mmCIF file of C-alpha atoms in Angstrom:
data_model
loop_
_atom_site.group_PDB
_atom_site.id
_atom_site.type_symbol
_atom_site.label_atom_id
_atom_site.label_comp_id
_atom_site.label_asym_id
_atom_site.label_seq_id
_atom_site.Cartn_x
_atom_site.Cartn_y
_atom_site.Cartn_z
ATOM 1 C CA MET A 14 -275.434 -82.314 21.660
ATOM 2 C CA VAL A 15 -279.120 -82.416 22.543
ATOM 3 C CA ALA A 16 -281.280 -84.802 20.556
ATOM 4 C CA ASN A 17 -284.474 -84.988 22.617
ATOM 5 C CA TYR A 18 -285.926 -81.509 23.133
ATOM 6 C CA GLU A 19 -289.068 -82.912 24.732
ATOM 7 C CA GLU A 20 -286.992 -84.368 27.559
ATOM 8 C CA VAL A 21 -285.329 -81.011 28.139
ATOM 9 C CA LYS A 22 -288.683 -79.226 28.023
ATOM 10 C CA SER A 23 -290.093 -81.573 30.644
ATOM 11 C CA ARG A 24 -287.314 -80.563 33.059
ATOM 12 C CA LEU A 25 -287.399 -76.800 32.446
ATOM 13 C CA ARG A 26 -290.366 -75.975 34.667
ATOM 14 C CA GLY A 27 -291.115 -73.996 37.776
ATOM 15 C CA SER A 28 -288.921 -71.338 39.344
ATOM 16 C CA MET A 29 -285.770 -70.690 37.329
ATOM 17 C CA ALA A 30 -283.748 -68.412 39.597
ATOM 18 C CA PRO A 31 -281.912 -65.613 37.698
ATOM 19 C CA VAL A 32 -278.887 -65.449 39.982
ATOM 20 C CA ILE A 33 -277.141 -62.089 40.326
ATOM 21 C CA THR A 34 -273.427 -61.661 39.597
ATOM 22 C CA PRO A 35 -271.690 -60.816 42.905
ATOM 23 C CA PHE A 36 -268.734 -58.424 42.917
ATOM 24 C CA THR A 37 -266.019 -57.845 45.477
ATOM 25 C CA LYS A 38 -265.456 -54.404 46.975
ATOM 26 C CA ASN A 39 -262.925 -53.895 44.178
ATOM 27 C CA HIS A 40 -265.645 -54.748 41.632
ATOM 28 C CA ASP A 41 -264.088 -58.007 40.536
ATOM 29 C CA VAL A 42 -266.488 -60.887 39.899
ATOM 30 C CA ASP A 43 -266.685 -62.987 43.075
ATOM 31 C CA TYR A 44 -266.947 -66.502 41.649
ATOM 32 C CA GLU A 45 -266.798 -68.116 45.094
ATOM 33 C CA LYS A 46 -269.822 -66.121 46.241
ATOM 34 C CA LEU A 47 -271.574 -66.969 42.983
ATOM 35 C CA ALA A 48 -271.196 -70.659 43.744
ATOM 36 C CA GLU A 49 -272.566 -70.059 47.259
ATOM 37 C CA LEU A 50 -275.593 -68.225 45.862
ATOM 38 C CA ILE A 51 -276.302 -71.118 43.509
ATOM 39 C CA GLU A 52 -276.122 -73.571 46.413
ATOM 40 C CA PHE A 53 -278.530 -71.311 48.336
ATOM 41 C CA GLN A 54 -280.961 -71.544 45.425
ATOM 42 C CA ILE A 55 -280.782 -75.313 45.119
ATOM 43 C CA ASP A 56 -281.054 -75.789 48.885
ATOM 44 C CA ASN A 57 -284.225 -73.677 48.891
ATOM 45 C CA GLY A 58 -286.035 -75.509 46.141
ATOM 46 C CA SER A 59 -285.393 -73.514 42.966
ATOM 47 C CA HIS A 60 -286.150 -75.735 40.002
ATOM 48 C CA ALA A 61 -283.520 -74.340 37.612
ATOM 49 C CA ILE A 62 -280.699 -71.799 37.503
ATOM 50 C CA SER A 63 -279.968 -68.960 35.117
ATOM 51 C CA VAL A 64 -277.014 -66.573 35.205
ATOM 52 C CA THR A 65 -275.953 -63.579 33.093
ATOM 53 C CA GLY A 66 -279.520 -62.551 32.410
ATOM 54 C CA THR A 67 -280.801 -59.094 33.365
ATOM 55 C CA SER A 68 -280.282 -59.763 37.086
ATOM 56 C CA GLY A 69 -276.741 -60.881 36.312
ATOM 57 C CA GLU A 70 -275.682 -57.500 34.853
ATOM 58 C CA PRO A 71 -274.357 -58.943 31.568
ATOM 59 C CA SER A 72 -273.769 -55.510 30.021
ATOM 60 C CA SER A 73 -271.356 -54.774 32.907
ATOM 61 C CA LEU A 74 -269.326 -57.925 32.205
ATOM 62 C CA SER A 75 -266.737 -58.700 29.567
ATOM 63 C CA VAL A 76 -267.415 -61.644 27.261
ATOM 64 C CA GLU A 77 -264.705 -63.584 29.080
ATOM 65 C CA GLU A 78 -266.298 -62.850 32.456
ATOM 66 C CA ARG A 79 -269.675 -63.959 31.156
ATOM 67 C CA GLU A 80 -268.187 -67.227 29.992
ATOM 68 C CA LYS A 81 -266.545 -67.808 33.360
ATOM 69 C CA VAL A 82 -269.795 -67.028 35.211
ATOM 70 C CA MET A 83 -271.632 -69.520 32.991
ATOM 71 C CA GLU A 84 -268.933 -72.124 33.520
ATOM 72 C CA THR A 85 -269.056 -71.599 37.294
ATOM 73 C CA ALA A 86 -272.815 -72.110 37.250
ATOM 74 C CA VAL A 87 -272.700 -75.310 35.193
ATOM 75 C CA LYS A 88 -269.928 -76.789 37.337
ATOM 76 C CA THR A 89 -271.568 -75.809 40.623
ATOM 77 C CA VAL A 90 -274.970 -77.183 39.678
ATOM 78 C CA ASN A 91 -273.385 -80.380 38.371
ATOM 79 C CA GLY A 92 -276.591 -81.684 36.831
ATOM 80 C CA ARG A 93 -278.785 -81.334 39.911
ATOM 81 C CA VAL A 94 -281.170 -78.921 38.188
ATOM 82 C CA PRO A 95 -281.239 -77.465 34.668
ATOM 83 C CA VAL A 96 -279.020 -74.479 33.850
ATOM 84 C CA ALA A 97 -280.048 -71.926 31.225
ATOM 85 C CA PRO A 98 -277.576 -69.014 31.128
ATOM 86 C CA GLY A 99 -278.280 -65.759 29.357
ATOM 87 C CA THR A 100 -276.179 -65.656 26.191
ATOM 88 C CA GLY A 101 -277.700 -62.729 24.324
ATOM 89 C CA SER A 102 -276.145 -59.390 23.524
ATOM 90 C CA THR A 103 -276.791 -56.359 21.369
ATOM 91 C CA ASN A 104 -273.874 -57.693 19.302
ATOM 92 C CA HIS A 105 -274.734 -60.611 17.017
ATOM 93 C CA ALA A 106 -271.228 -62.114 16.982
ATOM 94 C CA GLU A 107 -271.054 -62.021 20.794
ATOM 95 C CA THR A 108 -274.416 -63.742 21.013
ATOM 96 C CA MET A 109 -273.213 -66.465 18.663
ATOM 97 C CA ARG A 110 -270.021 -66.950 20.678
ATOM 98 C CA LEU A 111 -271.738 -67.022 24.084
ATOM 99 C CA THR A 112 -274.479 -69.389 22.938
ATOM 100 C CA LYS A 113 -271.901 -71.756 21.489
ATOM 101 C CA SER A 114 -269.906 -71.518 24.726
ATOM 102 C CA ALA A 115 -273.000 -72.429 26.753
ATOM 103 C CA GLU A 116 -273.506 -75.487 24.575
ATOM 104 C CA GLU A 117 -269.879 -76.573 24.927
ATOM 105 C CA MET A 118 -269.991 -76.123 28.715
ATOM 106 C CA GLY A 119 -272.959 -78.459 29.009
ATOM 107 C CA ALA A 120 -275.730 -75.975 29.783
ATOM 108 C CA ASP A 121 -279.223 -77.356 29.349
ATOM 109 C CA ALA A 122 -280.492 -74.371 27.350
ATOM 110 C CA ALA A 123 -279.568 -70.821 26.396
ATOM 111 C CA LEU A 124 -281.643 -67.752 27.228
ATOM 112 C CA VAL A 125 -281.191 -65.290 24.350
ATOM 113 C CA ILE A 126 -282.447 -61.734 24.771
ATOM 114 C CA VAL A 127 -283.892 -59.511 22.072
ATOM 115 C CA PRO A 128 -280.954 -57.231 21.158
ATOM 116 C CA TYR A 129 -281.158 -53.996 23.093
ATOM 117 C CA TYR A 130 -280.559 -50.364 22.080
ATOM 118 C CA ASN A 131 -280.302 -50.868 18.306
ATOM 119 C CA LYS A 132 -284.053 -51.654 17.799
ATOM 120 C CA PRO A 133 -283.936 -54.136 14.898
ATOM 121 C CA ASN A 134 -287.118 -54.610 12.891
ATOM 122 C CA GLN A 135 -289.072 -57.878 13.003
ATOM 123 C CA GLU A 136 -287.391 -59.385 9.956
ATOM 124 C CA ALA A 137 -283.970 -58.597 11.404
ATOM 125 C CA LEU A 138 -284.992 -60.185 14.701
ATOM 126 C CA PHE A 139 -286.126 -63.297 12.859
ATOM 127 C CA LYS A 140 -282.775 -63.551 11.053
ATOM 128 C CA HIS A 141 -280.820 -62.902 14.253
ATOM 129 C CA PHE A 142 -282.544 -65.587 16.316
ATOM 130 C CA LYS A 143 -282.691 -68.101 13.480
ATOM 131 C CA THR A 144 -278.970 -67.724 12.797
ATOM 132 C CA VAL A 145 -278.164 -68.175 16.484
ATOM 133 C CA ALA A 146 -280.466 -71.180 16.888
ATOM 134 C CA ASP A 147 -279.203 -72.826 13.696
ATOM 135 C CA SER A 148 -275.598 -72.547 14.903
ATOM 136 C CA VAL A 149 -276.171 -74.819 17.921
ATOM 137 C CA GLU A 150 -278.197 -77.849 18.949
ATOM 138 C CA ILE A 151 -278.726 -76.638 22.503
ATOM 139 C CA PRO A 152 -282.340 -75.587 23.209
ATOM 140 C CA VAL A 153 -282.964 -71.840 22.968
ATOM 141 C CA ILE A 154 -285.390 -69.799 25.070
ATOM 142 C CA ILE A 155 -285.972 -66.333 23.641
ATOM 143 C CA TYR A 156 -286.083 -63.458 26.125
ATOM 144 C CA ASN A 157 -288.528 -60.676 25.274
ATOM 145 C CA ILE A 158 -288.235 -57.632 27.541
ATOM 146 C CA PRO A 159 -289.407 -54.571 25.609
ATOM 147 C CA GLY A 160 -289.003 -52.252 28.592
ATOM 148 C CA ARG A 161 -285.237 -52.816 28.422
ATOM 149 C CA THR A 162 -284.683 -53.470 24.731
ATOM 150 C CA ALA A 163 -286.987 -50.782 23.279
ATOM 151 C CA GLN A 164 -288.300 -53.360 20.828
ATOM 152 C CA ASN A 165 -291.046 -55.940 21.250
ATOM 153 C CA LEU A 166 -290.705 -59.342 19.601
ATOM 154 C CA GLN A 167 -294.105 -59.715 17.982
ATOM 155 C CA VAL A 168 -296.053 -62.948 18.415
ATOM 156 C CA SER A 169 -296.063 -63.482 14.641
ATOM 157 C CA THR A 170 -292.248 -63.345 14.589
ATOM 158 C CA LEU A 171 -291.986 -65.724 17.531
ATOM 159 C CA ALA A 172 -294.380 -68.145 15.801
ATOM 160 C CA ARG A 173 -292.224 -68.028 12.641
ATOM 161 C CA LEU A 174 -289.162 -68.855 14.715
ATOM 162 C CA ASN A 175 -290.979 -71.682 16.460
ATOM 163 C CA ASP A 176 -291.865 -73.167 13.066
ATOM 164 C CA ALA A 177 -288.396 -72.640 11.584
ATOM 165 C CA CYS A 178 -286.171 -73.772 14.469
ATOM 166 C CA PRO A 179 -286.902 -77.008 16.367
ATOM 167 C CA ASN A 180 -284.516 -76.022 19.150
ATOM 168 C CA ILE A 181 -286.373 -72.786 19.946
ATOM 169 C CA ILE A 182 -288.497 -74.264 22.699
ATOM 170 C CA GLY A 183 -289.847 -71.301 24.624
ATOM 171 C CA VAL A 184 -289.844 -67.664 25.609
ATOM 172 C CA LYS A 185 -289.355 -65.581 28.720
ATOM 173 C CA GLU A 186 -291.931 -62.806 28.478
ATOM 174 C CA SER A 187 -291.088 -59.726 30.553
ATOM 175 C CA ASN A 188 -294.062 -58.139 28.913
ATOM 176 C CA LYS A 189 -296.854 -56.349 30.761
ATOM 177 C CA ASP A 190 -299.162 -56.771 27.764
ATOM 178 C CA PHE A 191 -301.061 -59.829 28.964
ATOM 179 C CA GLU A 192 -303.004 -60.068 25.715
ATOM 180 C CA HIS A 193 -299.669 -60.512 23.904
ATOM 181 C CA VAL A 194 -298.684 -63.221 26.377
ATOM 182 C CA ASN A 195 -301.922 -65.128 25.834
ATOM 183 C CA ARG A 196 -301.392 -65.053 22.077
ATOM 184 C CA VAL A 197 -297.937 -66.612 22.456
ATOM 185 C CA LEU A 198 -299.438 -69.948 23.461
ATOM 186 C CA LEU A 199 -302.304 -69.604 21.007
ATOM 187 C CA ASN A 200 -299.894 -69.159 18.085
ATOM 188 C CA CYS A 201 -296.889 -71.197 19.215
ATOM 189 C CA GLY A 202 -298.776 -74.109 20.762
ATOM 190 C CA ARG A 203 -299.675 -75.043 24.297
ATOM 191 C CA ASP A 204 -296.464 -77.086 24.657
ATOM 192 C CA PHE A 205 -294.297 -74.010 23.954
ATOM 193 C CA LEU A 206 -292.506 -73.036 27.172
ATOM 194 C CA LEU A 207 -293.766 -69.721 28.547
ATOM 195 C CA PHE A 208 -291.827 -68.203 31.442
ATOM 196 C CA SER A 209 -292.888 -65.029 33.204
ATOM 197 C CA GLY A 210 -290.299 -62.322 33.753
ATOM 198 C CA ILE A 211 -292.798 -59.941 35.371
ATOM 199 C CA GLU A 212 -293.145 -60.732 39.055
ATOM 200 C CA LEU A 213 -296.827 -59.837 39.371
ATOM 201 C CA LEU A 214 -297.625 -62.011 36.356
ATOM 202 C CA CYS A 215 -295.836 -65.158 37.556
ATOM 203 C CA TYR A 216 -299.033 -66.680 38.931
ATOM 204 C CA PRO A 217 -301.389 -65.421 36.185
ATOM 205 C CA MET A 218 -299.109 -66.879 33.494
ATOM 206 C CA LEU A 219 -299.312 -70.283 35.150
ATOM 207 C CA ALA A 220 -303.097 -70.023 34.995
ATOM 208 C CA ILE A 221 -303.077 -69.663 31.189
ATOM 209 C CA GLY A 222 -300.676 -72.570 30.686
ATOM 210 C CA GLY A 223 -297.306 -71.042 31.490
ATOM 211 C CA THR A 224 -294.280 -73.111 32.392
ATOM 212 C CA GLY A 225 -292.877 -71.086 35.261
ATOM 213 C CA SER A 226 -291.066 -67.886 36.051
ATOM 214 C CA ILE A 227 -287.617 -66.351 35.919
ATOM 215 C CA SER A 228 -288.133 -63.911 38.777
ATOM 216 C CA ALA A 229 -285.500 -61.691 40.375
ATOM 217 C CA THR A 230 -287.343 -62.089 43.684
ATOM 218 C CA ALA A 231 -286.116 -65.684 43.784
ATOM 219 C CA ASN A 232 -282.669 -64.302 44.622
ATOM 220 C CA VAL A 233 -284.001 -63.136 47.984
ATOM 221 C CA LEU A 234 -286.768 -65.598 48.880
ATOM 222 C CA PRO A 235 -286.287 -68.661 46.678
ATOM 223 C CA SER A 236 -288.274 -71.030 48.876
ATOM 224 C CA LYS A 237 -291.559 -69.115 48.545
ATOM 225 C CA VAL A 238 -291.146 -68.472 44.822
ATOM 226 C CA ALA A 239 -290.510 -72.186 44.299
ATOM 227 C CA GLU A 240 -293.378 -73.134 46.600
ATOM 228 C CA LEU A 241 -295.825 -71.055 44.554
ATOM 229 C CA HIS A 242 -294.976 -73.167 41.508
ATOM 230 C CA ASP A 243 -295.021 -76.424 43.453
ATOM 231 C CA ALA A 244 -298.465 -75.583 44.809
ATOM 232 C CA TRP A 245 -299.800 -74.771 41.357
ATOM 233 C CA PHE A 246 -298.457 -77.927 39.739
ATOM 234 C CA ASP A 247 -299.781 -79.977 42.675
ATOM 235 C CA GLY A 248 -303.243 -78.543 42.073
ATOM 236 C CA ASP A 249 -303.321 -76.462 45.254
ATOM 237 C CA VAL A 250 -304.715 -73.322 43.646
ATOM 238 C CA GLU A 251 -305.642 -71.689 46.954
ATOM 239 C CA ARG A 252 -302.062 -71.984 48.256
ATOM 240 C CA ALA A 253 -300.614 -70.686 44.981
ATOM 241 C CA GLN A 254 -302.918 -67.654 45.139
ATOM 242 C CA GLU A 255 -301.990 -67.065 48.778
ATOM 243 C CA LEU A 256 -298.277 -67.068 47.917
ATOM 244 C CA HIS A 257 -298.875 -64.779 44.951
ATOM 245 C CA TYR A 258 -300.277 -62.100 47.237
ATOM 246 C CA ASP A 259 -297.842 -62.857 50.041
ATOM 247 C CA LEU A 260 -294.891 -62.152 47.733
ATOM 248 C CA MET A 261 -296.330 -58.921 46.372
ATOM 249 C CA PRO A 262 -294.765 -56.460 48.888
ATOM 250 C CA LEU A 263 -291.315 -57.977 48.301
ATOM 251 C CA ASN A 264 -291.828 -57.941 44.535
ATOM 252 C CA ASP A 265 -292.822 -54.284 44.739
ATOM 253 C CA VAL A 266 -289.882 -53.052 46.786
ATOM 254 C CA LEU A 267 -287.313 -54.949 44.705
ATOM 255 C CA PHE A 268 -288.389 -53.023 41.623
ATOM 256 C CA LYS A 269 -288.500 -49.488 43.023
ATOM 257 C CA ASP A 270 -285.091 -48.996 41.429
ATOM 258 C CA THR A 271 -283.503 -50.683 38.441
ATOM 259 C CA ASN A 272 -282.923 -54.419 38.837
ATOM 260 C CA PRO A 273 -280.635 -55.772 40.273
ATOM 261 C CA ALA A 274 -279.681 -52.854 42.527
ATOM 262 C CA PRO A 275 -282.429 -53.467 45.138
ATOM 263 C CA VAL A 276 -281.863 -57.241 44.992
ATOM 264 C CA LYS A 277 -278.162 -56.760 45.660
ATOM 265 C CA SER A 278 -278.936 -54.432 48.560
ATOM 266 C CA ALA A 279 -281.237 -57.074 50.036
ATOM 267 C CA LEU A 280 -278.643 -59.822 49.630
ATOM 268 C CA GLY A 281 -276.044 -57.548 51.214
ATOM 269 C CA MET A 282 -278.304 -57.002 54.227
ATOM 270 C CA MET A 283 -278.734 -60.774 54.421
ATOM 271 C CA GLY A 284 -274.941 -61.154 54.607
ATOM 272 C CA LYS A 285 -274.679 -63.120 51.385
ATOM 273 C CA ILE A 286 -272.713 -60.675 49.202
ATOM 274 C CA GLU A 287 -271.050 -57.296 49.043
ATOM 275 C CA PRO A 288 -273.879 -55.198 47.529
ATOM 276 C CA GLU A 289 -271.622 -53.814 44.811
ATOM 277 C CA LEU A 290 -272.548 -52.849 41.272
ATOM 278 C CA ARG A 291 -270.405 -51.602 38.429
ATOM 279 C CA LEU A 292 -271.034 -48.139 37.059
ATOM 280 C CA PRO A 293 -273.188 -46.926 35.413
ATOM 281 C CA MET A 294 -275.344 -48.960 37.840
ATOM 282 C CA ASP A 295 -275.266 -47.859 41.472
ATOM 283 C CA VAL A 296 -276.828 -48.670 44.846
ATOM 284 C CA PRO A 297 -280.365 -47.530 45.709
ATOM 285 C CA SER A 298 -281.031 -44.407 47.758
ATOM 286 C CA LYS A 299 -280.758 -44.565 51.535
ATOM 287 C CA ASP A 300 -284.539 -44.241 51.814
ATOM 288 C CA LEU A 301 -285.098 -47.207 49.527
ATOM 289 C CA GLN A 302 -282.458 -49.260 51.335
ATOM 290 C CA GLN A 303 -284.326 -48.617 54.579
ATOM 291 C CA GLU A 304 -287.572 -49.697 52.930
ATOM 292 C CA ILE A 305 -285.920 -52.870 51.637
ATOM 293 C CA TYR A 306 -284.695 -53.644 55.142
ATOM 294 C CA GLU A 307 -288.135 -53.114 56.662
ATOM 295 C CA THR A 308 -289.683 -55.348 53.994
ATOM 296 C CA LEU A 309 -287.178 -58.134 54.672
ATOM 297 C CA LYS A 310 -288.187 -58.002 58.347
ATOM 298 C CA GLN A 311 -291.827 -58.515 57.347
ATOM 299 C CA TYR A 312 -290.787 -61.884 55.878
ATOM 300 C CA ASN A 313 -288.712 -62.818 58.940
ATOM 301 C CA ILE A 314 -285.568 -62.749 56.839
ATOM 302 C CA LYS A 315 -282.476 -62.217 58.972
ATOM 303 C CA ALA A 316 -280.930 -58.954 57.849
ATOM 304 C CA GLN A 317 -278.756 -56.132 59.122
ATOM 305 C CA TYR A 318 -278.738 -52.534 57.999
ATOM 306 C CA ALA A 319 -276.623 -49.778 59.511
#
């Protein structure tokens, strides 16, 4: 059980890498490779680890597989950095189960997405998140990604949840509406954790008081994503700006198809995984794979592409 949310909040900062879920050629979850990817993240400076978020293809996993991925992450990290797995689903009961499982496994927080496809209204969203948060003592970070969920969690609803639930400590905003993002901190307080889920807004969100980012690009180049945050928090604004623009070509190419397909292609070229996805997801086009390869070479990343 977590008693001191301020202590947890002080640790959940910087680059939280949303690690992909690797599959074998037979499309089984490759838990050994998952552990290796997590070690790669920690070795390259990532400040926290998340799994089974958007980059982790949760809708392609069974509930049991999601629990085993979360358990693998918590055990592999072993307290070295915070772990905040994605526990949300379009199904309320599944979300309750997965969030409770994360708590029991010893995760530091749970990342709970706005339910996708069914488009609940704001009052329903309030009830959903409040019920989930009230069922556990683990800190909860809400995940707002209207481009995927077809529903935007309004700032007024988020502020209500912040007031009603002491363990709702922050939000991941994959929201291109920067006015909305600014109003999150205005209405929820400057100590509310604000993570960027839009790669080109990772640096701008830090400038308005954000906590960090949960960026798919960290799968491929974790050291530079982490360095951007380190530079900002160290007061080296010029270096943070430089890294922001330096990362832009990689950010762009990794989102020319639906995440995480390009990320998995990149990691496959780097020799870290089999670049497999489960249908209905599939690999990027040959032209995009070639572009990914050429972009990796620009960053001096060792890669092979036949």
